């Protein structure tokens, strides 16, 4: 057991965040992740970290604030919080996912839940990420509550095995396996870039969606680099190649193919209708309020910021498990996100201020919520400038 | 959600309403070990119920600290992130901190010198200034847990520890808040009488102990019914059974021996004897843990001088449990204790104790009381007035 958690921590520290000697390492996790946090701390110091700065956020504390706190508390961001986020410039950041009580906030007023975010801190973090100013990574820690949600029983061991497979911990040399995997995704991105697509078209049950791309859109996958040249992999696992769409050019309807865990509630059977780039209609069999709450956070939250392609080779997809966690589920299949663009997918726009970036078609928002739209029944075509359709995915098989 | 633990919610309410006495519209800081999360959560609920504007919970983890001491670079030991200073500097605020070490011996196998050095002194400085300014209403409270119960009872009997904690904090009373008011009034009476007697020094006599310590003429005796500079009352320790003062740190002589083990920086200090000359601890002997104490005494110029004298008699609820809790919050209320390091500014009317006030950044209490310990007050003309004999209070009470 100790071995597994230590190799996992090493993978996150050395391949995910790629902690450099002399760097400060910020670790953000839930109290329930403490075991992994400890292993990460040890691993980071072994990798030469100058200091490991751990902060636990507690959803129960957030719940108490939403339930019993005054109105102003919901959006309050303590000064120290902004200072801590700002300190992650040129530092390494590791965040741990895996809700211990995924439905903890489900019985609360979802418009309050949606508003209860430290917007200023999130904005600062996104700025740093977009400027490639930190080497960061998100990984998950299996726990009982999450296992219960996924399997209907608190089988943490089964969740460990599933996660272990998705992050290639089952390989004899996980670090080498990641290098190989990462270069495959980079090659795929390069092939898509060569096509210079103008749009993507998703077609399937409940889905007929055209997403316009930008001339500046570049495909990304398998990790990236900081401005100082430190290679890192922002998500463990990752199976996607993704790009930034034009926030003004999404038309049609899309039906989500997997449930989505959002702010302590589960969104099921989400259906969005887009016109002129904007989500004009939101339907879901549960959790639609949480989606609307998010879309109301700012003006641009209801417009797309990311489109990502994943094929059936995905290790996440192959587990057959719906993890009810975006980190995994977005790597099981194709997905799109409403809210902010990932700016490094439009490197020419990174230096622009938010208004200028928006004017060029990149989305700037304090929200970024991925939801899954792919699967064997959904086909994806690329559409070139002259209207030629190029099949990209058929029955989950990569066509390029 | 798990069923609400009624006792825990009552405990949190007592801490918020009597301990920190949180004010409507205040920001409340909760500084908690990550293992104390259930208490931190209950405190958060109680604080919002009391009208808190915002509750800011910060969890710490001893394993993270251990990794730093064991594997981190030298500079990491004394490093304080700027954001922690910013957080600490925020005023006005109420602060609750929690104790109850889940793994009391976690750091015991590390280099004691490194453990002693691993302190965020910059934070202690800010906290010390806030104590001098009396700007924060704060309270410390313990959270029973398996590791702590294991240490106390030799088995992880959390329920038994909870019973003891509930008894000591008067949660077993039908109206704990009223019981606390009555209890604090009694301790206040005792402190006032002792202040009126204006002793020049105290003399401690017992096994391994013959110790005289000078009192500060400007210092009162106090109970732990503290007042913020603007007069708002709060109780900084739950439980509390002591009355205490800040001595003249320049005047102490003799030897003094601890009567209970002391948990310090992840180690246990047992059977400690301190030799004192001209106010300063010049020698530390102990059956175990002397190194950690020596390390701490070197923290700054005044760390090896005294900062607090506290008297507790046999009526203490903590003492009555007969339990050694291995936690200062409890054990210091079982019996008489002394602290080296920082003095307590509250005992001076204007917070200024002059030259004799110890301004160190450390403050470590250790227990000296036991049935054999006799304590006298010495008047200016050398007369000895008995204060404690056989753990029984010798001065008249109302």
Coordinates of N, CA, C and O in Angstrom, one line a residue, chain B residues 209-348:
Chain B
X209 N 12.7 20.1 44.4 CA 12.3 21.5 44.2 C 12.6 22.3 45.4 O 12.2 22.0 46.5
X210 N 13.3 23.4 45.2 CA 13.5 24.5 46.2 C 13.7 25.7 45.4 O 14.8 26.0 44.9
X211 N 12.7 26.5 45.1 CA 12.7 27.5 44.1 C 12.0 28.7 44.6 O 10.9 28.7 45.1
X212 N 12.7 29.8 44.4 CA 12.0 31.1 44.7 C 12.0 32.0 43.5 O 13.0 32.1 42.7
X213 N 10.8 32.6 43.3 CA 10.7 33.4 42.1 C 10.0 34.7 42.4 O 9.1 34.8 43.2
X214 N 10.6 35.8 41.9 CA 10.2 37.2 42.3 C 8.9 37.5 41.5 O 8.8 37.2 40.3
X215 N 8.0 38.2 42.2 CA 6.8 38.6 41.5 C 7.0 40.1 41.0 O 7.9 40.8 41.4
X216 N 6.2 40.4 40.0 CA 6.3 41.8 39.4 C 5.3 42.7 40.1 O 4.1 42.3 40.1
X217 N 5.7 43.8 40.7 CA 4.8 44.6 41.5 C 3.7 45.1 40.7 O 2.6 45.4 41.3
X218 N 3.8 45.3 39.4 CA 2.7 45.8 38.6 C 1.8 44.7 38.1 O 0.8 45.0 37.4
X219 N 2.1 43.5 38.4 CA 1.4 42.4 37.8 C 0.2 41.9 38.7 O 0.4 41.8 39.9
X220 N -1.0 41.8 38.1 CA -2.1 41.2 38.9 C -2.0 39.7 38.8 O -1.4 39.1 38.0
X221 N -2.8 39.1 39.7 CA -3.1 37.7 39.5 C -4.4 37.7 38.8 O -5.3 38.5 39.0
X222 N -4.6 36.7 37.9 CA -5.8 36.7 37.0 C -6.3 35.3 36.9 O -5.6 34.3 37.0
X223 N -7.6 35.2 36.6 CA -8.1 33.9 36.1 C -8.0 34.1 34.5 O -7.7 35.1 34.0
X224 N -8.4 33.0 33.8 CA -8.4 33.0 32.4 C -9.7 33.6 31.9 O -10.3 33.3 30.8
X225 N -10.3 34.6 32.6 CA -11.3 35.4 32.1 C -10.6 36.7 31.5 O -10.3 37.6 32.3
X226 N -10.3 36.6 30.2 CA -9.6 37.7 29.6 C -10.5 38.8 29.1 O -11.7 38.5 28.8
X227 N -9.9 40.0 28.9 CA -10.7 41.0 28.3 C -9.9 41.6 27.2 O -8.7 41.9 27.3
X228 N -10.5 41.8 26.1 CA -9.9 42.5 24.9 C -9.7 43.9 25.4 O -10.3 44.4 26.3
X229 N -8.8 44.6 24.6 CA -8.6 46.0 25.0 C -9.9 46.8 25.1 O -10.0 47.7 26.0
X230 N -10.9 46.5 24.3 CA -12.1 47.3 24.4 C -13.1 46.7 25.4 O -14.2 47.1 25.5
X231 N -12.6 45.7 26.2 CA -13.4 45.2 27.4 C -14.2 43.9 27.1 O -14.7 43.3 28.0
X232 N -14.2 43.5 25.9 CA -15.0 42.2 25.6 C -14.3 41.0 26.3 O -13.2 40.8 26.1
X233 N -15.1 40.3 27.1 CA -14.6 39.2 27.8 C -14.5 37.9 26.9 O -15.4 37.7 26.1
X234 N -13.5 37.1 27.2 CA -13.4 35.8 26.6 C -12.6 34.9 27.4 O -11.9 35.3 28.4
X235 N -12.7 33.6 27.2 CA -11.9 32.6 28.0 C -11.0 31.8 27.1 O -11.4 31.1 26.2
X236 N -9.7 32.1 27.1 CA -8.8 31.6 26.1 C -8.5 30.1 26.2 O -7.9 29.6 25.3
X237 N -8.8 29.5 27.3 CA -8.5 28.1 27.4 C -9.8 27.4 27.9 O -10.4 27.8 28.9
X238 N -10.1 26.3 27.2 CA -11.3 25.5 27.7 C -10.7 24.1 27.8 O -10.4 23.5 26.8
X239 N -10.6 23.5 29.0 CA -11.0 24.1 30.3 C -9.9 25.0 30.8 O -8.8 25.2 30.3
X240 N -10.3 25.7 32.0 CA -9.3 26.4 32.7 C -9.6 26.3 34.2 O -10.8 26.3 34.6
X241 N -8.6 26.1 35.0 CA -8.8 26.0 36.5 C -7.8 26.8 37.2 O -7.7 26.8 38.4
X242 N -6.9 27.5 36.5 CA -5.8 28.2 37.1 C -6.0 29.6 37.4 O -6.9 30.3 36.9
X243 N -5.3 30.1 38.4 CA -5.0 31.6 38.4 C -3.5 31.8 38.3 O -2.7 30.9 38.6
X244 N -3.1 32.9 37.6 CA -1.8 33.0 37.2 C -1.3 34.4 37.2 O -2.1 35.4 37.3
X245 N 0.0 34.6 37.2 CA 0.6 35.9 37.0 C 1.9 35.8 36.2 O 2.3 34.7 35.9
X246 N 2.4 36.9 35.8 CA 3.7 37.0 35.1 C 4.8 37.4 36.1 O 4.6 38.5 36.7
X247 N 5.8 36.6 36.4 CA 6.8 37.0 37.4 C 7.7 38.0 36.8 O 7.7 38.3 35.6
X248 N 8.6 38.5 37.7 CA 9.7 39.3 37.3 C 10.8 38.3 36.7 O 11.4 37.6 37.5
X249 N 11.0 38.3 35.4 CA 11.8 37.3 34.8 C 13.3 37.4 35.2 O 14.1 36.5 35.0
X250 N 13.7 38.5 35.9 CA 15.1 38.6 36.3 C 15.4 38.0 37.7 O 16.5 37.9 38.1
X251 N 14.2 37.6 38.4 CA 14.4 37.2 39.8 C 13.9 35.8 40.0 O 12.7 35.5 40.2
X252 N 14.8 34.8 39.8 CA 14.4 33.4 40.1 C 15.7 32.6 40.5 O 16.7 32.9 39.8
X253 N 15.6 31.7 41.5 CA 16.8 31.0 41.9 C 16.4 29.6 42.4 O 15.3 29.5 42.9
X254 N 17.2 28.7 42.2 CA 17.0 27.3 42.8 C 16.8 26.3 41.7 O 17.2 26.4 40.6
X255 N 16.2 25.2 42.2 CA 15.9 24.1 41.3 C 14.4 23.8 41.3 O 13.8 23.9 42.4
X256 N 13.9 23.4 40.2 CA 12.5 23.0 40.1 C 12.3 21.8 39.2 O 12.9 21.7 38.2
X257 N 11.5 20.9 39.7 CA 11.3 19.6 39.0 C 9.9 19.4 38.5 O 8.9 19.7 39.3
X258 N 9.7 18.9 37.3 CA 8.4 18.8 36.7 C 7.7 17.5 37.4 O 8.4 16.6 37.8
X259 N 6.4 17.6 37.5 CA 5.7 16.5 38.1 C 4.9 15.7 37.2 O 4.4 14.6 37.5
X260 N 4.7 16.1 35.9 CA 4.0 15.4 34.9 C 4.8 15.4 33.6 O 5.5 16.4 33.4
X261 N 4.6 14.4 32.7 CA 5.3 14.5 31.4 C 4.8 15.7 30.6 O 3.6 16.1 30.8
X262 N 5.6 16.2 29.8 CA 5.3 17.3 28.9 C 5.4 16.9 27.5 O 6.5 16.4 27.1
X263 N 4.4 17.1 26.7 CA 4.4 16.9 25.3 C 5.0 18.1 24.6 O 4.4 19.2 24.7
X264 N 6.1 18.0 23.9 CA 6.7 19.2 23.3 C 7.3 18.8 21.9 O 8.1 18.0 21.8
X265 N 6.8 19.5 20.9 CA 7.3 19.4 19.5 C 7.4 17.9 19.1 O 8.3 17.5 18.6
X266 N 6.3 17.2 19.5 CA 6.3 15.8 19.0 C 7.1 14.8 19.9 O 7.3 13.7 19.5
X267 N 7.6 15.3 21.0 CA 8.4 14.4 21.8 C 7.8 14.5 23.2 O 6.9 15.4 23.5
X268 N 8.2 13.6 24.1 CA 7.7 13.7 25.5 C 8.8 14.0 26.4 O 9.9 13.3 26.4
X269 N 8.7 15.0 27.3 CA 9.8 15.3 28.2 C 9.3 14.8 29.6 O 8.3 15.1 30.1
X270 N 10.2 13.9 30.2 CA 9.8 13.3 31.4 C 10.8 13.7 32.5 O 12.0 13.7 32.3
X271 N 10.3 13.9 33.7 CA 11.2 14.1 34.9 C 12.2 15.1 34.7 O 13.4 14.9 34.8
X272 N 11.8 16.3 34.3 CA 12.7 17.4 34.0 C 13.1 18.2 35.3 O 12.2 18.5 36.1
X273 N 14.4 18.4 35.5 CA 14.8 19.3 36.5 C 15.5 20.5 36.0 O 16.5 20.3 35.2
X274 N 15.1 21.7 36.3 CA 15.7 22.9 35.8 C 16.5 23.6 36.9 O 16.0 23.7 38.0
X275 N 17.7 24.0 36.6 CA 18.5 24.7 37.6 C 18.5 26.2 37.1 O 18.8 26.5 36.0
X276 N 18.2 27.1 38.1 CA 18.0 28.5 37.7 C 18.9 29.4 38.5 O 19.1 29.2 39.7
X277 N 19.5 30.3 37.8 CA 20.4 31.3 38.4 C 20.1 32.7 37.9 O 20.1 32.8 36.6
X278 N 19.9 33.7 38.7 CA 19.7 35.0 38.3 C 18.5 35.1 37.2 O 18.6 35.8 36.2
X279 N 17.5 34.3 37.4 CA 16.4 34.3 36.5 C 16.5 33.3 35.4 O 15.5 33.0 34.7
X280 N 17.7 32.9 35.0 CA 17.9 32.1 33.8 C 18.1 30.6 34.1 O 18.7 30.2 35.0
X281 N 17.5 29.8 33.2 CA 17.7 28.4 33.3 C 19.0 28.0 32.8 O 19.3 28.3 31.6
X282 N 19.9 27.5 33.7 CA 21.3 27.3 33.3 C 21.6 25.8 33.1 O 22.6 25.5 32.5
X283 N 20.6 25.0 33.5 CA 20.9 23.5 33.3 C 19.5 22.8 33.1 O 18.5 23.1 33.8
X284 N 19.5 21.9 32.2 CA 18.3 21.1 32.0 C 18.6 19.6 32.1 O 19.5 19.1 31.3
X285 N 18.0 18.9 33.0 CA 18.2 17.5 33.1 C 16.8 16.8 32.9 O 15.8 17.4 33.4
X286 N 16.8 15.7 32.3 CA 15.5 15.0 32.1 C 15.7 13.5 31.8 O 16.8 13.2 31.3
X287 N 14.8 12.7 32.2 CA 14.9 11.3 32.0 C 14.7 11.1 30.4 O 15.3 10.2 29.9
X288 N 14.0 12.0 29.8 CA 13.7 11.9 28.4 C 13.4 13.3 27.9 O 12.7 14.1 28.5
X289 N 13.9 13.6 26.7 CA 13.4 14.8 26.0 C 14.2 16.1 26.3 O 13.8 17.2 25.9
X290 N 15.3 16.0 27.1 CA 16.0 17.2 27.6 C 16.5 18.0 26.4 O 16.4 19.3 26.4
X291 N 16.8 17.3 25.3 CA 17.4 18.0 24.1 C 16.4 18.9 23.4 O 16.7 20.0 23.0
X292 N 15.1 18.5 23.4 CA 14.1 19.4 22.8 C 13.9 20.7 23.6 O 13.8 21.8 23.1
X293 N 14.0 20.5 25.0 CA 13.9 21.7 25.8 C 15.1 22.6 25.6 O 14.9 23.8 25.4
X294 N 16.3 22.0 25.6 CA 17.5 22.8 25.4 C 17.4 23.6 24.1 O 17.7 24.7 24.0
X295 N 16.9 22.9 23.0 CA 16.8 23.5 21.7 C 15.9 24.7 21.8 O 16.1 25.8 21.3
X296 N 14.7 24.5 22.5 CA 13.8 25.6 22.6 C 14.3 26.8 23.4 O 14.0 27.9 23.1
X297 N 15.1 26.5 24.5 CA 15.6 27.5 25.3 C 16.6 28.4 24.6 O 16.9 29.6 25.0
X298 N 17.1 27.9 23.4 CA 18.0 28.7 22.6 C 17.3 29.6 21.6 O 18.0 30.2 20.8
X299 N 16.0 29.5 21.5 CA 15.2 30.2 20.5 C 15.5 31.7 20.4 O 15.6 32.3 19.4
X300 N 15.6 32.3 21.6 CA 15.9 33.7 21.6 C 16.5 34.0 23.0 O 16.5 33.2 23.9
X301 N 16.8 35.3 23.2 CA 17.5 35.7 24.4 C 16.8 35.5 25.7 O 17.4 35.2 26.8
X302 N 15.4 35.5 25.7 CA 14.7 35.4 26.9 C 14.0 34.1 27.0 O 13.2 33.9 28.0
X303 N 14.2 33.1 26.1 CA 13.5 31.9 26.2 C 13.8 31.1 27.4 O 13.0 30.4 28.0
X304 N 15.0 31.3 28.0 CA 15.4 30.5 29.2 C 15.0 31.2 30.5 O 15.5 30.9 31.5
X305 N 14.2 32.2 30.4 CA 13.7 32.9 31.6 C 12.2 32.6 31.7 O 11.5 32.2 30.8
X306 N 11.7 32.9 32.9 CA 10.3 32.5 33.2 C 9.3 33.6 32.8 O 9.6 34.8 32.7
X307 N 8.0 33.1 32.5 CA 7.0 34.0 32.0 C 5.7 33.9 32.7 O 4.8 34.7 32.5
X308 N 5.5 32.8 33.4 CA 4.2 32.5 34.0 C 4.3 31.7 35.2 O 5.1 30.7 35.2
X309 N 3.5 32.0 36.2 CA 3.3 31.1 37.4 C 1.8 30.9 37.5 O 1.1 31.9 37.5
X310 N 1.4 29.7 37.7 CA 0.0 29.4 37.8 C -0.3 28.5 38.9 O 0.5 27.5 39.2
X311 N -1.4 28.8 39.6 CA -1.7 28.0 40.8 C -3.1 27.3 40.6 O -4.0 27.9 40.1
X312 N -3.1 26.0 40.9 CA -4.3 25.2 40.7 C -4.4 24.3 42.0 O -3.4 23.8 42.4
X313 N -5.6 24.2 42.5 CA -5.7 23.3 43.7 C -6.5 22.0 43.4 O -6.8 21.8 42.2
X314 N -6.8 21.3 44.4 CA -7.4 20.0 44.2 C -8.9 20.0 43.8 O -9.4 19.0 43.4
X315 N -9.5 21.2 43.7 CA -10.9 21.3 43.2 C -10.9 21.2 41.7 O -12.0 21.2 41.1
X316 N -9.8 21.3 41.1 CA -9.8 21.3 39.6 C -10.5 20.1 39.0 O -10.2 18.9 39.4
X317 N -11.4 20.3 38.1 CA -12.0 19.1 37.4 C -11.0 18.3 36.7 O -11.2 17.1 36.6
X318 N -10.0 19.0 36.1 CA -9.0 18.2 35.4 C -8.2 17.3 36.3 O -8.0 16.1 36.1
X319 N -7.8 17.9 37.5 CA -7.1 17.2 38.5 C -8.0 16.0 39.0 O -7.5 14.9 39.2
X320 N -9.2 16.3 39.2 CA -10.1 15.2 39.7 C -10.3 14.0 38.8 O -10.5 12.9 39.3
X321 N -10.1 14.2 37.5 CA -10.2 13.0 36.6 C -9.0 12.0 36.9 O -9.1 10.8 36.6
X322 N -7.9 12.5 37.5 CA -6.8 11.7 37.8 C -6.0 11.3 36.5 O -5.2 10.4 36.5
X323 N -6.4 11.9 35.4 CA -5.8 11.5 34.1 C -4.7 12.4 33.7 O -4.8 13.6 33.9
X324 N -3.6 11.9 33.2 CA -2.5 12.7 32.6 C -2.9 12.7 31.1 O -2.9 11.7 30.4
X325 N -3.2 13.9 30.6 CA -3.7 14.1 29.3 C -2.6 14.2 28.2 O -2.8 14.2 27.1
X326 N -1.4 14.4 28.7 CA -0.3 14.7 27.7 C -0.6 15.9 26.8 O -0.2 15.9 25.6
X327 N -1.4 16.8 27.3 CA -1.7 18.0 26.5 C -1.8 19.1 27.5 O -2.5 19.1 28.5
X328 N -1.0 20.2 27.2 CA -0.8 21.3 28.1 C -2.1 21.9 28.5 O -2.3 22.3 29.6
X329 N -3.0 22.0 27.5 CA -4.3 22.7 27.8 C -5.0 22.0 28.9 O -5.6 22.7 29.7
X330 N -4.8 20.7 29.0 CA -5.5 20.0 30.2 C -4.5 19.9 31.4 O -4.9 20.3 32.5
X331 N -3.3 19.4 31.1 CA -2.5 19.1 32.2 C -2.1 20.4 33.0 O -1.9 20.3 34.2
X332 N -2.0 21.5 32.4 CA -1.7 22.7 33.1 C -2.8 23.1 34.0 O -2.7 23.9 34.9
X333 N -4.0 22.5 33.8 CA -5.1 22.8 34.6 C -5.4 21.8 35.7 O -6.3 21.8 36.5
X334 N -4.5 20.7 35.7 CA -4.7 19.7 36.7 C -4.0 20.1 38.0 O -4.4 19.8 39.1
X335 N -2.9 20.9 37.8 CA -2.1 21.2 38.9 C -1.2 22.4 38.6 O -1.3 23.0 37.5
X336 N -0.5 22.9 39.7 CA 0.3 24.1 39.5 C 1.3 23.9 38.4 O 1.9 22.8 38.2
X337 N 1.6 25.0 37.7 CA 2.6 25.0 36.6 C 3.3 26.3 36.5 O 2.9 27.3 37.0
X338 N 4.4 26.2 35.7 CA 5.2 27.3 35.5 C 5.5 27.3 34.0 O 5.6 26.3 33.4
X339 N 5.7 28.5 33.4 CA 6.1 28.5 32.0 C 7.4 29.3 31.8 O 7.6 30.4 32.5
X340 N 8.3 28.8 31.0 CA 9.4 29.6 30.6 C 9.0 30.3 29.2 O 8.2 29.8 28.5
X341 N 9.6 31.4 29.0 CA 9.3 32.2 27.7 C 8.4 33.3 28.0 O 8.3 33.9 29.1
X342 N 7.7 33.7 27.0 CA 6.8 34.9 26.9 C 5.9 35.0 28.1 O 5.2 34.0 28.5
X343 N 5.8 36.2 28.7 CA 4.9 36.5 29.8 C 3.5 36.7 29.3 O 3.3 36.7 28.1
X344 N 2.6 37.0 30.2 CA 1.2 37.2 29.8 C 0.8 38.7 30.0 O 0.7 39.1 31.1
X345 N 0.7 39.4 28.9 CA 0.5 40.8 29.0 C -0.8 41.2 29.7 O -0.8 42.3 30.3
X346 N -1.8 40.4 29.7 CA -3.1 40.7 30.3 C -2.9 41.0 31.8 O -3.8 41.7 32.3
X347 N -1.9 40.5 32.4 CA -1.8 40.8 33.9 C -1.4 42.2 34.2 O -1.5 42.6 35.4
X348 N -0.9 42.9 33.2 CA -0.6 44.3 33.5 C -1.7 45.2 33.0 O -2.2 45.0 31.9

